[in-house]
GROMACS .gro file of C-alpha atoms in nm:
model
  149
    1MET     CA    1   0.003  -0.001   0.001
    2LYS     CA    2   0.135   0.339  -0.094
    3PRO     CA    3   0.190   0.573   0.206
    4GLN     CA    4  -0.062   0.854   0.213
    5LYS     CA    5   0.030   1.216   0.277
    6LEU     CA    6  -0.160   1.430   0.511
    7SER     CA    7  -0.095   1.805   0.543
    8LEU     CA    8  -0.204   1.993   0.856
    9LEU     CA    9  -0.192   2.356   0.942
   10LEU     CA   10  -0.239   2.477   1.290
   11TYR     CA   11  -0.315   2.855   1.339
   12ILE     CA   12  -0.272   2.983   1.689
   13LYS     CA   13  -0.457   3.302   1.733
   14ASP     CA   14  -0.350   3.550   1.978
   15PRO     CA   15  -0.573   3.594   2.289
   16PHE     CA   16  -0.681   3.937   2.412
   17ASP     CA   17  -0.454   3.894   2.707
   18LEU     CA   18  -0.086   3.813   2.657
   19LYS     CA   19   0.012   3.872   3.013
   20LYS     CA   20   0.253   3.618   3.168
   21GLY     CA   21   0.007   3.427   3.389
   22SER     CA   22  -0.262   3.359   3.127
   23PHE     CA   23  -0.010   3.304   2.852
   24ASP     CA   24   0.188   3.041   3.036
   25VAL     CA   25  -0.098   2.816   3.099
   26LEU     CA   26  -0.258   2.839   2.762
   27TYR     CA   27   0.047   2.829   2.539
   28SER     CA   28   0.251   2.587   2.733
   29GLN     CA   29  -0.037   2.341   2.710
   30ILE     CA   30  -0.049   2.407   2.334
   31ALA     CA   31   0.312   2.333   2.307
   32VAL     CA   32   0.274   2.008   2.509
   33GLU     CA   33  -0.003   1.901   2.270
   34ILE     CA   34   0.196   1.975   1.957
   35ARG     CA   35   0.488   1.785   2.089
   36LYS     CA   36   0.271   1.486   2.162
   37LEU     CA   37   0.107   1.508   1.813
   38LEU     CA   38   0.446   1.514   1.643
   39GLU     CA   39   0.594   1.238   1.847
   40GLU     CA   40   0.301   1.001   1.833
   41CYS     CA   41   0.174   1.043   1.489
   42LYS     CA   42   0.490   1.087   1.292
   43ILE     CA   43   0.357   1.377   1.090
   44ARG     CA   44   0.481   1.708   0.962
   45LEU     CA   45   0.284   2.009   1.096
   46SER     CA   46   0.276   2.360   0.953
   47LEU     CA   47   0.229   2.625   1.220
   48TYR     CA   48   0.126   2.989   1.171
   49LEU     CA   49   0.178   3.231   1.468
   50PRO     CA   50   0.096   3.604   1.441
   51GLY     CA   51   0.403   3.828   1.518
   52ASN     CA   52   0.289   3.928   1.870
   53VAL     CA   53   0.243   3.562   1.974
   54ILE     CA   54   0.596   3.474   1.853
   55GLN     CA   55   0.735   3.781   2.048
   56VAL     CA   56   0.560   3.689   2.367
   57TRP     CA   57   0.622   3.317   2.351
   58ASN     CA   58   0.995   3.379   2.285
   59LYS     CA   59   1.002   3.617   2.584
   60GLN     CA   60   0.803   3.412   2.833
   61ASN     CA   61   0.881   3.047   2.749
   62ILE     CA   62   1.206   3.001   2.552
   63ALA     CA   63   1.209   2.633   2.630
   64ASP     CA   64   0.906   2.583   2.391
   65ILE     CA   65   1.092   2.781   2.124
   66VAL     CA   66   1.405   2.574   2.161
   67TRP     CA   67   1.210   2.258   2.127
   68MET     CA   68   1.033   2.401   1.814
   69ARG     CA   69   1.371   2.486   1.662
   70GLY     CA   70   1.465   2.125   1.705
   71ALA     CA   71   1.144   1.999   1.547
   72ILE     CA   72   1.210   2.231   1.261
   73ARG     CA   73   1.562   2.101   1.206
   74GLU     CA   74   1.422   1.745   1.218
   75GLY     CA   75   1.164   1.831   0.950
   76LYS     CA   76   0.865   1.770   1.176
   77LEU     CA   77   0.758   2.132   1.206
   78GLU     CA   78   0.733   2.413   0.963
   79ILE     CA   79   0.662   2.774   1.057
   80VAL     CA   80   0.446   2.938   0.798
   81GLY     CA   81   0.479   3.315   0.715
   82GLY     CA   82   0.211   3.568   0.701
   83GLY     CA   83   0.121   3.919   0.805
   84PHE     CA   84   0.281   4.031   1.123
   85TYR     CA   85  -0.063   4.131   1.270
   86ASP     CA   86  -0.244   3.882   1.056
   87ALA     CA   87  -0.444   4.154   0.893
   88MET     CA   88  -0.644   4.108   0.571
   89LEU     CA   89  -0.332   4.183   0.366
   90PRO     CA   90  -0.505   4.150   0.017
   91LEU     CA   91  -0.706   4.461   0.109
   92PHE     CA   92  -0.411   4.674   0.198
   93PRO     CA   93  -0.188   4.886  -0.033
   94THR     CA   94   0.122   4.698  -0.160
   95GLU     CA   95   0.361   4.892   0.055
   96LEU     CA   96   0.176   4.788   0.382
   97GLN     CA   97   0.160   4.425   0.257
   98GLU     CA   98   0.532   4.419   0.201
   99LEU     CA   99   0.597   4.579   0.541
  100GLN     CA  100   0.387   4.328   0.742
  101LEU     CA  101   0.521   4.033   0.548
  102LYS     CA  102   0.892   4.141   0.591
  103GLU     CA  103   0.838   4.209   0.952
  104HIS     CA  104   0.687   3.875   1.012
  105PHE     CA  105   0.945   3.697   0.793
  106CYS     CA  106   1.240   3.861   0.981
  107LEU     CA  107   1.091   3.762   1.327
  108VAL     CA  108   1.039   3.407   1.230
  109GLU     CA  109   1.396   3.394   1.088
  110LYS     CA  110   1.532   3.542   1.415
  111VAL     CA  111   1.335   3.342   1.663
  112PHE     CA  112   1.302   3.008   1.491
  113GLN     CA  113   1.616   3.024   1.286
  114THR     CA  114   1.442   2.930   0.971
  115GLU     CA  115   1.300   3.122   0.669
  116PRO     CA  116   0.923   3.066   0.615
  117VAL     CA  117   0.857   2.933   0.263
  118GLY     CA  118   0.482   2.919   0.282
  119TYR     CA  119   0.226   3.203   0.327
  120PHE     CA  120  -0.094   3.182   0.532
  121ASN     CA  121  -0.374   3.436   0.590
  122SER     CA  122  -0.620   3.328   0.843
  123SER     CA  123  -0.902   3.514   0.682
  124MET     CA  124  -0.830   3.302   0.363
  125GLY     CA  125  -0.877   3.629   0.175
  126TRP     CA  126  -0.696   3.634  -0.161
  127GLU     CA  127  -0.629   3.880  -0.445
  128ILE     CA  128  -0.429   3.778  -0.749
  129GLY     CA  129  -0.195   4.081  -0.696
  130MET     CA  130  -0.059   3.916  -0.384
  131THR     CA  131   0.133   3.669  -0.605
  132GLU     CA  132   0.391   3.921  -0.703
  133VAL     CA  133   0.427   4.054  -0.344
  134LEU     CA  134   0.469   3.710  -0.205
  135ALA     CA  135   0.721   3.609  -0.469
  136LYS     CA  136   0.918   3.919  -0.397
  137GLN     CA  137   0.923   3.822  -0.025
  138GLY     CA  138   1.059   3.478  -0.111
  139PHE     CA  139   0.744   3.276  -0.051
  140ARG     CA  140   0.722   2.961  -0.255
  141TYR     CA  141   0.361   2.867  -0.185
  142THR     CA  142   0.047   2.997  -0.032
  143LEU     CA  143  -0.255   2.842   0.123
  144VAL     CA  144  -0.584   2.972  -0.020
  145SER     CA  145  -0.940   2.853  -0.017
  146GLU     CA  146  -1.077   2.677  -0.320
  147LYS     CA  147  -1.346   2.947  -0.342
  148SER     CA  148  -1.065   3.207  -0.397
  149LEU     CA  149  -0.932   3.034  -0.703
   0.00000   0.00000   0.00000
């Protein structure tokens, strides 16, 4: 039997409260569950984190970040790029699109020590003009809804 391929993308949305107490409980549990999923199921997971979530996670729980770096090196985890604030980029002027994409790209590179190759927008909004902007930023693929094609 030919092995099947399953692609999963996990989008972790930022809560309204990124204070240390609430963050530790919620996000540490998410990290535990991601670790279990990757170890038990032998899958590759794509993960999108808005910029402010990356910043807070890196500041408040570096152990999770270090583990994620290892999972990235092992090919189990991929960090997907997107807008820094996860805004509906297709509706913004090109300059603002480029600014948010670059800011998020640089943060992912700094924190996770990897360059994101895929683009994700949680609103699944799409506009054909984004293709040029994304290519210019170095993205090789994007996730879009079938309805957007």
